[in-house]
CSV table of C-alpha atoms in Angstrom, one decimal:
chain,number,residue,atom,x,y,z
R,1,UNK,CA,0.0,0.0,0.0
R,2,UNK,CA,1.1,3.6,-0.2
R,3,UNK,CA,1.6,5.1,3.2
R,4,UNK,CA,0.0,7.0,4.7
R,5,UNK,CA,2.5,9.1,6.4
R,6,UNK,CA,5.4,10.8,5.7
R,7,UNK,CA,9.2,8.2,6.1
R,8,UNK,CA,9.7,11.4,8.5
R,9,UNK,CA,6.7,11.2,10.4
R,10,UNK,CA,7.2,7.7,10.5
R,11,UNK,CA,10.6,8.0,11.7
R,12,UNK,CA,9.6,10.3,14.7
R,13,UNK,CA,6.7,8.2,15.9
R,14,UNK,CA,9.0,5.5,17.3
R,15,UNK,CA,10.4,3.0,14.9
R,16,UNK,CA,12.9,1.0,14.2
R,17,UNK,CA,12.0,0.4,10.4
R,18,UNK,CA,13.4,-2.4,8.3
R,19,UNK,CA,15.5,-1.2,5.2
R,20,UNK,CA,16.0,-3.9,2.4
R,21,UNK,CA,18.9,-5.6,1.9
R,22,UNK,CA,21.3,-6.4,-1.1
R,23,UNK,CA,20.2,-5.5,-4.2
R,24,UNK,CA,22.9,-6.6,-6.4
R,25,UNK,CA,23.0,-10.1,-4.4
R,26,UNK,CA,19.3,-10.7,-4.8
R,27,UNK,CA,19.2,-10.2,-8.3
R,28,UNK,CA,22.5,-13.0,-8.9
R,29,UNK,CA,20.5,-15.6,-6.7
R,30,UNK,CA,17.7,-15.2,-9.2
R,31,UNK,CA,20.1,-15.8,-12.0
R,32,UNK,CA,20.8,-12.4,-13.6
R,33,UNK,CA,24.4,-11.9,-14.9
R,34,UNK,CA,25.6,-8.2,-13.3
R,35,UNK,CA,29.1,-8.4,-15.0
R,36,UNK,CA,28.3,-4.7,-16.8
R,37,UNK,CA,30.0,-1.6,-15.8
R,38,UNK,CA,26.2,-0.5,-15.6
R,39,UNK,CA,25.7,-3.1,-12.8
R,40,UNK,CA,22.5,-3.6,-11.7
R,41,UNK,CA,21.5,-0.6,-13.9
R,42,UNK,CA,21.7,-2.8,-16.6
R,43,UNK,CA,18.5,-4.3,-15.5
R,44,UNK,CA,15.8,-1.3,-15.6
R,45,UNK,CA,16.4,-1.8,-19.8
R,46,UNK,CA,17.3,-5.1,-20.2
R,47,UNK,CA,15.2,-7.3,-17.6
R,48,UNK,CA,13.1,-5.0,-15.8
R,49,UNK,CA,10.8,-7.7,-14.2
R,50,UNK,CA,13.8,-9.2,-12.5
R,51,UNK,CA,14.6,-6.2,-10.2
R,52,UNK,CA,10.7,-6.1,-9.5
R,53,UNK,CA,11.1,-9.7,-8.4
R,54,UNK,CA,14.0,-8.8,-6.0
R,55,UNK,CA,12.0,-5.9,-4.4
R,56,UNK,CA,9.5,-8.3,-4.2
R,57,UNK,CA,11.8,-10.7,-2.1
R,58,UNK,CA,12.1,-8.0,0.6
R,59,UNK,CA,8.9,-7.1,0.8
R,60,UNK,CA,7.9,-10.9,1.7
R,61,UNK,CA,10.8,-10.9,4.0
R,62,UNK,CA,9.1,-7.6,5.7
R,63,UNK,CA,11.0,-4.6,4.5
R,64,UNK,CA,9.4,-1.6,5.3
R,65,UNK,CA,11.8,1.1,3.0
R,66,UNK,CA,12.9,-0.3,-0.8
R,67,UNK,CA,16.1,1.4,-2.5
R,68,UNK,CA,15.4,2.0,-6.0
R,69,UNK,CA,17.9,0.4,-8.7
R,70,UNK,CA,19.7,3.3,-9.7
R,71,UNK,CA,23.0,3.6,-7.5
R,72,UNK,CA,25.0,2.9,-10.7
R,73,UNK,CA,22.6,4.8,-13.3
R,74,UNK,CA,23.9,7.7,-14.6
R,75,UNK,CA,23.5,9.4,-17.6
R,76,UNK,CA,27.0,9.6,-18.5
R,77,UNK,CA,27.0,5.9,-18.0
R,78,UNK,CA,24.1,5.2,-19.8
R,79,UNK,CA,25.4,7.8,-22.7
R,80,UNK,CA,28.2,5.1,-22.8
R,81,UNK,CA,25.8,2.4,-24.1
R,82,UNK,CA,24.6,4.9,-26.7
R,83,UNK,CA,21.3,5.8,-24.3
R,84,UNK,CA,20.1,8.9,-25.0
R,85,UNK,CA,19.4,11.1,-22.4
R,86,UNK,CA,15.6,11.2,-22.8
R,87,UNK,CA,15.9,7.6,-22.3
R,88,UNK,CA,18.0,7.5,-19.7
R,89,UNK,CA,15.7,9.7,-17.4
R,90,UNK,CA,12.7,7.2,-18.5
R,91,UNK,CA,15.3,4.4,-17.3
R,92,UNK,CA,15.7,6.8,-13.7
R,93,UNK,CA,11.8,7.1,-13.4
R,94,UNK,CA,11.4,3.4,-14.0
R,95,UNK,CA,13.4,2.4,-10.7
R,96,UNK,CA,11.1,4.2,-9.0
R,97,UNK,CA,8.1,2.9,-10.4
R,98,UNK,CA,9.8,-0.5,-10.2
R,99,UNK,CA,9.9,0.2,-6.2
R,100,UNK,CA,6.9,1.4,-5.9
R,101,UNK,CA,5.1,-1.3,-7.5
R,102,UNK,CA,6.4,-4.1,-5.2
R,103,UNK,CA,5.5,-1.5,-2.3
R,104,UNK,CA,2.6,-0.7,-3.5
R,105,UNK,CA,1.4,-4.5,-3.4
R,106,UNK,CA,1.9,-5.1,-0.1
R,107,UNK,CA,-1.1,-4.5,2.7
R,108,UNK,CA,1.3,-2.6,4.9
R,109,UNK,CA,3.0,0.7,4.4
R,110,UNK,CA,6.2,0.2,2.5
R,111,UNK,CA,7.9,3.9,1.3
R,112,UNK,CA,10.4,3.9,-1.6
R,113,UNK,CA,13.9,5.3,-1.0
R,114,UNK,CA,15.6,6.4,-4.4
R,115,UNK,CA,19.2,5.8,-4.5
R,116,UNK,CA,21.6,8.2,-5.4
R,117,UNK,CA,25.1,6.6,-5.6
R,118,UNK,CA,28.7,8.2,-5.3
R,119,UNK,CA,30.3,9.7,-8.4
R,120,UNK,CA,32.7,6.6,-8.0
R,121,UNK,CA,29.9,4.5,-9.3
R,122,UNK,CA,29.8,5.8,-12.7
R,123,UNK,CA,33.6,5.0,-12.6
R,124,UNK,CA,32.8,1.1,-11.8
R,125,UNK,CA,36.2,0.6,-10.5
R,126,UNK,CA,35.8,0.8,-6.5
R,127,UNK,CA,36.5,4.6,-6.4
R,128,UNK,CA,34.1,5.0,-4.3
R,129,UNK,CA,35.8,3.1,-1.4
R,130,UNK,CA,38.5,5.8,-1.7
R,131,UNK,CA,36.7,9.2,-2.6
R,132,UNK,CA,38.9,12.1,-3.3
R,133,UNK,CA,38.0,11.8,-7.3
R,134,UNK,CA,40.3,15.1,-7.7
R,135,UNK,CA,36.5,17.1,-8.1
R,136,UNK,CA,35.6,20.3,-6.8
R,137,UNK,CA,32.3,20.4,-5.0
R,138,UNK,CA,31.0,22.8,-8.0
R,139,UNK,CA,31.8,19.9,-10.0
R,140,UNK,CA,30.7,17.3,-8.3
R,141,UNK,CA,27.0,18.8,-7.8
R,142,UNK,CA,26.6,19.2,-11.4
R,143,UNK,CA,27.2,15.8,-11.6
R,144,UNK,CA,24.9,14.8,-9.2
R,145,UNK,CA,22.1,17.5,-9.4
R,146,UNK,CA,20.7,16.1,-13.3
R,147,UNK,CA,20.2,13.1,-12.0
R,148,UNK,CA,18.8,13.8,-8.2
R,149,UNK,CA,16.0,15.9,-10.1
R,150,UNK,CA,15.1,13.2,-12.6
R,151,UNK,CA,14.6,10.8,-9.5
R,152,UNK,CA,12.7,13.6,-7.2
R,153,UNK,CA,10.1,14.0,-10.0
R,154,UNK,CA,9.4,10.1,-10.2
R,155,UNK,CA,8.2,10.3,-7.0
R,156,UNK,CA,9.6,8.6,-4.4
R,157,UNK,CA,9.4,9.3,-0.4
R,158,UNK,CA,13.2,10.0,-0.1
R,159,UNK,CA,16.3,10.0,-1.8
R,160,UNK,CA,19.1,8.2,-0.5
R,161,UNK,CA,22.3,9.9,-0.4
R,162,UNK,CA,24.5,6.5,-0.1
R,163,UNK,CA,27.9,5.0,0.1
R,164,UNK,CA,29.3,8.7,-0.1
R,165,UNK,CA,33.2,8.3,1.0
R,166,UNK,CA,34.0,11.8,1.8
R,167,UNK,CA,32.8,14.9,3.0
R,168,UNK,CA,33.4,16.8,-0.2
R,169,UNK,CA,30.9,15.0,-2.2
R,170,UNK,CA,28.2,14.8,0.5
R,171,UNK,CA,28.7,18.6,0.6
R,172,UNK,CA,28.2,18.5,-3.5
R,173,UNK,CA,24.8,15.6,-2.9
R,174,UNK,CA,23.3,18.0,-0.3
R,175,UNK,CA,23.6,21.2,-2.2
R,176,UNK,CA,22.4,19.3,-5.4
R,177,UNK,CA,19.1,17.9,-3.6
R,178,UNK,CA,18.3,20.9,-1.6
R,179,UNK,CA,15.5,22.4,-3.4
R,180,UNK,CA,14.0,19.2,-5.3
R,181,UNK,CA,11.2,19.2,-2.8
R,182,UNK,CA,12.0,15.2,-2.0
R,183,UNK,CA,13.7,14.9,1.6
R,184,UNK,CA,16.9,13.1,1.9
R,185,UNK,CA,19.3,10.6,3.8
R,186,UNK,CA,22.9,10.5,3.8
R,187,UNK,CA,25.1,7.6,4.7
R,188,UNK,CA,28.5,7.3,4.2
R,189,UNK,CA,30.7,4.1,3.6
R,190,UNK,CA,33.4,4.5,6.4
R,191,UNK,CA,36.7,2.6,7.2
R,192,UNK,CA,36.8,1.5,10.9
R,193,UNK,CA,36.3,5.5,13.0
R,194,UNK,CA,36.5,8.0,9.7
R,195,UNK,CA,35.5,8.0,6.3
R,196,UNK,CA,36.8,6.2,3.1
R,197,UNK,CA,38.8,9.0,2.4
R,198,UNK,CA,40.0,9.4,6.1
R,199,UNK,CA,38.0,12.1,7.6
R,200,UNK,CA,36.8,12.5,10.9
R,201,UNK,CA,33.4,10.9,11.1
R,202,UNK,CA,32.2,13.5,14.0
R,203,UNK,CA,32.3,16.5,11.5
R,204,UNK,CA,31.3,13.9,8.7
R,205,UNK,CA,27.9,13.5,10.1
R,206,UNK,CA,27.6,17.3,11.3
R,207,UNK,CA,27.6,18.4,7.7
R,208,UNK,CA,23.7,18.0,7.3
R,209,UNK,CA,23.2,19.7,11.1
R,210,UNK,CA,22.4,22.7,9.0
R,211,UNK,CA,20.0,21.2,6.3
R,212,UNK,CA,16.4,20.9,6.8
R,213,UNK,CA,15.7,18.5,4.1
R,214,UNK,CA,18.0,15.6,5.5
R,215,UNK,CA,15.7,13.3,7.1
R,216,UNK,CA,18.6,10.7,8.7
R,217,UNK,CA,22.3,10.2,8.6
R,218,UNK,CA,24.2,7.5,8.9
R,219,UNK,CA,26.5,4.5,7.3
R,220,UNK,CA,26.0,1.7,4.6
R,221,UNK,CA,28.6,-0.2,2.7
R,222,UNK,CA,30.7,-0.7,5.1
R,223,UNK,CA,31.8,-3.5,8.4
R,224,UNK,CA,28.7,-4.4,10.7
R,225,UNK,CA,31.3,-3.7,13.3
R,226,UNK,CA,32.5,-0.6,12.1
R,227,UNK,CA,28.6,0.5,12.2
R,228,UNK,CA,28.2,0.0,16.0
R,229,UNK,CA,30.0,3.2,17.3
R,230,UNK,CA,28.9,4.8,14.0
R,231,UNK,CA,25.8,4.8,15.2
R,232,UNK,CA,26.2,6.7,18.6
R,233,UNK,CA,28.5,9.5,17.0
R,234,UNK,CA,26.0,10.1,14.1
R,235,UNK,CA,22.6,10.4,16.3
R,236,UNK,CA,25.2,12.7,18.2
R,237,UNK,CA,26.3,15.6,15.6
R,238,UNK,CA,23.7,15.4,13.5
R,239,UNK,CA,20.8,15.6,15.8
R,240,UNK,CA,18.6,13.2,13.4
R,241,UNK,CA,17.4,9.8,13.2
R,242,UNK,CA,19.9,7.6,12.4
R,243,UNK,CA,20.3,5.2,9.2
R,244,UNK,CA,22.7,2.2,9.2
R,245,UNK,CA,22.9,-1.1,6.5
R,246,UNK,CA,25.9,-2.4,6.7
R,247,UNK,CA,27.4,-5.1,4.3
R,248,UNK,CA,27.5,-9.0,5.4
R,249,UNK,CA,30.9,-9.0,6.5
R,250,UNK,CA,32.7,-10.9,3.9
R,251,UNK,CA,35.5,-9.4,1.6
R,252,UNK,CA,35.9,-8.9,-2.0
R,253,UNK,CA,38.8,-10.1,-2.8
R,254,UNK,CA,39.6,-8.4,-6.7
R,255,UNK,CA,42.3,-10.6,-7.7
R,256,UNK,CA,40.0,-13.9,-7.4
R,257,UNK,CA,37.0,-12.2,-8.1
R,258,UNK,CA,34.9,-14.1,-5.0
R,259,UNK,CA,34.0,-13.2,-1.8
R,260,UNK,CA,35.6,-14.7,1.2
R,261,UNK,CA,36.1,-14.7,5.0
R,262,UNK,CA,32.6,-15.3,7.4
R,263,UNK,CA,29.5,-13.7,7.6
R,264,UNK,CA,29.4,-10.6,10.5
R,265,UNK,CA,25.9,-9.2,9.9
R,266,UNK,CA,23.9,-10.3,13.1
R,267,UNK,CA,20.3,-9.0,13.2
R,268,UNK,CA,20.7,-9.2,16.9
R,269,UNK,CA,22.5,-5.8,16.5
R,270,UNK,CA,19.5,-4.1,16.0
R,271,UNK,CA,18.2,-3.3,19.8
R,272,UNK,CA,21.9,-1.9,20.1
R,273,UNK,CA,21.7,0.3,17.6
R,274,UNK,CA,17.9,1.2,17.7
R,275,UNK,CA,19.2,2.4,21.5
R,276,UNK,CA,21.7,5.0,20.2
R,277,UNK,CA,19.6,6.5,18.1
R,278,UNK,CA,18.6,4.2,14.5
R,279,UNK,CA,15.4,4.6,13.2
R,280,UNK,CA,16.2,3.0,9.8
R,281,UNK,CA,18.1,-0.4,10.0
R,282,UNK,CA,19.0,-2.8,7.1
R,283,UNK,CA,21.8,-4.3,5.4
R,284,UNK,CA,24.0,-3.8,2.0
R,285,UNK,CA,25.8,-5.8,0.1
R,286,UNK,CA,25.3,-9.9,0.4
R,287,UNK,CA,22.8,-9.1,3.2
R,288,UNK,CA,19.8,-11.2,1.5
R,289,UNK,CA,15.9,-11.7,2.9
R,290,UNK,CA,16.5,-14.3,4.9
R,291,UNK,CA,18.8,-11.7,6.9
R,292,UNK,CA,16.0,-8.7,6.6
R,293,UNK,CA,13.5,-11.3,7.8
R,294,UNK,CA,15.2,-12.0,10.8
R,295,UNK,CA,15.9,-8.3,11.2
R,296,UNK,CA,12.2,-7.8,10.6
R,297,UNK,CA,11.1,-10.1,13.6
R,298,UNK,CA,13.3,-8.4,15.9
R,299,UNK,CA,12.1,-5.0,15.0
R,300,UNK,CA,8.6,-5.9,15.3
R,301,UNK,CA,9.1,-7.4,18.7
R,302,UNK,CA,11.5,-4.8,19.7
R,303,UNK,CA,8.7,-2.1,19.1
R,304,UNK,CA,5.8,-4.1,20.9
């Protein structure tokens, strides 16, 4: 169903609510080959039905907020497959549609979160786990501020500001998103205590202090460990709700192209976190339904 509130509304009334998980890892179990520099982005031409199949997934599992399939759609990247850019912003209003459909088939409220990645996506070579692209903030919002508006007028309930390694370029996402009427989060992907590009997470997360339109702040992409103390200093300098998904734990290793070492993400984190100060709680990469589901039980029992 659509909700009836507003995600901020939501948010103050109590909460925790469940995020989604994976994207990327939902659509591989169901077969799909992401081996693209589009990534998953590939999807909202080529197989469209397979990403509403993966929101789908979470929606069963009892995800309350979906994150649209956009991270890695640009439209540079998809001017690189010779998409022009009329098409390209059909493409961008499709991944919300996509998100909205699965919510909208669901009995409870489910709200849509629009995903607005790092300019390291577009680069599809792990940039983004280092930031500092060489970018001026002037340039990096007029990367960002094309596509931010194309999403805002699709509709969704928020956009999400995510896996942003440094302050410069959440700067650049904030000033790009400020007036598209659409309220925002922003997470960051950190690196143990500070930022991918080694900033000091305190004055990371005080950036949006001063804007009204950031709804929650917070980390994704990143160690479920790394996300515990996250947590406490973000609810802290940023005086909003707090927004944390971290990945499962395991490592990409490049050189074998396969993950490896155990899996980290405990749902049993949540009470923990939902004490200092999350309100939206989910997972990233290789964090599947089965995960969210568990995550899901807790938070319903956690809030009766």
């Amino acid at each position: 169903m659509k909700p009836a509130r507003s995600l901020a509304a939501a948010l103050a009334e109590g909460g925790p609510l469940v995020l989604d998980g994976g994207l990327s890892n939902q659509l591989e179990a169901q077969g799909c080959d992401l081996s693209d520099p589009l990534w998953s982005a590939r999807l909202l031409a080529d197989g469209p039905e397979q990403i509403a199949a993966a929101h789908t997934a979470y929606v069963r599992a009892g995800a309350q907020v979906l994150i649209t399939a956009s991270y890695q759609a640009t439209y540079e990247g998809f001017a690189g497959r010779g998409i022009r850019r009329d098409e390209a912003s059909a493409l961008l209003a499709r991944s919300v549609a996509l998100a909205r459909g699965a919510a909208e088939r669901s009995a409870r409220e489910v709200w849509v979160a629009a995903s607005v990645g790092p300019y390291g996506a577009l680069l599809a070579d792990g940039s983004e786990y280092r930031g500092r692209y060489g970018l001026t903030v002037r340039e990096l919002e007029a990367f960002h501020r094309p596509r931010a508006e194309a999403l805002a007028q699709a509709g969704p309930d928020v956009l999400a500001l995510e896996t942003v390694p440094d302050t410069d370029e959440a700067a650049a996402l904030l000033r790009a998103t400020a007036d598209t009427g659409v309220p925002v989060w922003l997470s960051y992907t950190i690196d143990g205590g500070r930022t991918r590009a080694g900033q000091d997470l305190g004055a990371a997360f005080a950036l949006a202090a001063g804007h009204d339109h950031v709804i929650a702040v917070g980390v994704n992409c990143c160690e479920p460990s790394d996300a515990d103390r996250a947590v406490e200093i973000a609810a802290r300098e940023s005086g909003r709700p707090v927004v944390v998904y971290p990945n499962s734990g395991e490592r990409w290793d490049a050189r074998a192209r396969a993950w490896s070492g155990g899996i980290t993400f405990d749902p049993a984190r949540l009470p923990d976190w939902a004490a200092a100060g999350a309100r939206l709680v989910g997972g990233c990469c290789r964090v599947g339904p089965d995960r969210i589901a568990a995550l899901a039980a807790l938070a319903r029992t956690s809030h009766h």
